[in-house]
């Protein structure tokens, strides 16, 4: 894997694809700098080597050139995070941009205008990628959030740097963390898969069955399994057409010696709302008119035992409807078990969507070994796919 440390950037211009798709308020102030912070180590390394940096990113989903999606809005914040002046150019390709890039001195940073002001970006247009490639000597991809897209700046541009393309520090860390879980993992390995539907996680389940010792299934997915096994799930969320599949997964797990853990009790509610009436019931005996919205106390005890004995933990998807306080306890408790296991030396990776928001919301992020920065990209990696943005650097 070619990373930043393989290149001395002294006197070189690094063209870096970052993911600065940050949230802005109505006055165009950046409300969360996580993504800019995440790119700082890569930028600092290059500048410290004596190189200069050209940053390219998308922001939102503009239709043509829309001022509200201009990256000019984030220049001040980026300067603040990097602790140095960031220059900005009103376009991302063309003569003016080429001149601004050529004029950069070692230690300087230039931010380009939103790549998606050109349809060629998402179309993966080769001529557009070639124009981008004129701006730097080395191509660095540090945008994990878009690594699953074969866009001009994330994938196609790499072919114009056959000898000079590397992963940025963030992207390298994402790949390493996933490898630690699925390739070079210390046993026992446990995956926790929650969320709403079996259908959206099926490829992930199939891919990880070969790699884990324990699989904890939680969230709305639970009920498709429980119903398939003959339980009474009341009004709980269920994908009837996935019951066969659920049984097939259980069969495969058995054949592969993977222990599956499903909630034995749930917090059932008489409505999908925070102030609904609730009761703890056996997962197989949910009364009609009631729906399971969180894992119950016995289930959590079971999960705790498994988690605390694990040396490697992957967590994707909440155990309940954590957006509502009344049904967040299971997800919080699970996060705390994983934090405890991590403190004892386990490696924990949280990734692929809603569990990341949950971990952040409940202040558990610092207690995990690694929290992934890319939802869709991480999910595709968990599915066993090779992401085009990653493949383009490896080729
Ligand atoms: P996903 O995007 O598939 O990871 O699903 C995340 C969503 O699943 C969250 O918005 C949760 O509110 C939802 N969820 C978790 N448990 C349940 C449940 N028991 N019933 C309905 N939705 C759930």
XYZ file of N, CA, C and O and ligand atoms in Angstrom, residues 194-197 200-201 219-220 223 237 272 292-294 316-323 352 354, ligand 1:
119
model
N -26.909 -4.067 13.500
C -28.246 -3.617 13.870
C -28.851 -2.847 12.714
O -28.517 -3.110 11.559
N -29.707 -1.898 13.054
C -30.346 -1.116 11.997
C -31.720 -1.644 11.706
O -32.231 -2.500 12.428
N -32.298 -1.157 10.625
C -33.712 -1.456 10.442
C -33.995 -2.724 9.644
O -34.892 -3.481 9.984
N -33.231 -2.958 8.579
C -33.645 -4.016 7.649
C -32.584 -5.067 7.350
O -31.414 -4.741 7.181
N -30.976 -4.468 3.709
C -29.876 -3.537 3.458
C -28.549 -4.064 4.019
O -27.491 -3.510 3.743
N -28.597 -5.135 4.822
C -27.361 -5.625 5.443
C -26.970 -7.023 4.959
O -25.943 -7.554 5.376
N -31.629 -4.537 16.537
C -32.423 -3.563 15.793
C -33.639 -4.203 15.145
O -34.075 -5.299 15.498
N -34.159 -3.507 14.146
C -35.377 -3.966 13.477
C -35.215 -5.300 12.756
O -36.179 -6.057 12.585
N -36.594 -8.955 14.030
C -37.943 -9.528 13.963
C -38.182 -10.395 12.734
O -39.007 -11.299 12.766
N -41.432 -4.248 13.111
C -40.992 -4.147 11.715
C -40.497 -5.526 11.257
O -39.831 -6.245 11.997
N -45.155 3.986 17.599
C -43.793 4.361 17.199
C -43.560 5.813 17.617
O -43.472 6.714 16.799
N -41.518 -4.143 18.975
C -40.213 -4.120 19.648
C -39.378 -2.979 19.098
O -39.133 -2.907 17.894
N -38.949 -2.075 20.006
C -38.182 -0.914 19.530
C -36.782 -0.806 20.157
O -36.016 0.076 19.809
N -36.483 -1.712 21.075
C -35.132 -1.706 21.646
C -34.856 -3.084 22.245
O -35.793 -3.847 22.519
N -21.924 -2.134 13.417
C -22.643 -1.434 12.362
C -24.146 -1.516 12.630
O -24.728 -2.599 12.593
N -24.743 -0.385 12.933
C -26.201 -0.327 13.103
C -26.648 -0.369 14.548
O -26.151 -1.172 15.331
N -27.609 0.498 14.907
C -28.076 0.601 16.299
C -28.932 -0.584 16.728
O -29.501 -1.290 15.905
N -29.014 -0.803 18.044
C -29.807 -1.915 18.591
C -31.281 -1.572 18.719
O -32.108 -2.446 18.961
N -31.589 -0.278 18.615
C -32.988 0.138 18.745
C -33.194 1.473 18.067
O -32.290 1.978 17.389
N -34.378 2.022 18.268
C -34.676 3.326 17.657
C -34.046 4.403 18.556
O -34.734 5.072 19.328
N -32.716 4.550 18.440
C -31.959 5.384 19.386
C -32.260 6.870 19.236
O -31.932 7.666 20.095
N -32.889 7.241 18.111
C -33.238 8.650 17.914
C -34.270 9.092 18.946
O -34.425 10.276 19.215
N -20.165 2.617 9.086
C -21.223 2.317 8.141
C -22.567 2.881 8.508
O -23.561 2.176 8.415
N -25.540 4.664 10.834
C -26.203 5.192 12.017
C -25.510 4.901 13.338
O -25.689 5.653 14.296
P -29.793 1.331 9.167
O -29.737 2.608 8.375
O -30.266 0.153 8.431
O -28.508 1.084 9.946
O -30.938 1.544 10.249
C -30.863 2.518 11.235
C -32.246 2.775 11.722
O -32.816 1.596 12.235
C -32.299 3.802 12.824
O -32.903 4.961 12.322
C -33.159 3.132 13.892
O -34.140 3.999 14.398
C -33.807 1.989 13.154
N -34.198 0.894 14.050
C -33.435 0.262 14.938
N -34.152 -0.640 15.634
C -35.420 -0.589 15.169
C -36.626 -1.272 15.500
N -36.655 -2.199 16.459
N -37.734 -0.949 14.823
C -37.699 -0.016 13.865
N -36.598 0.653 13.506
C -35.464 0.388 14.156
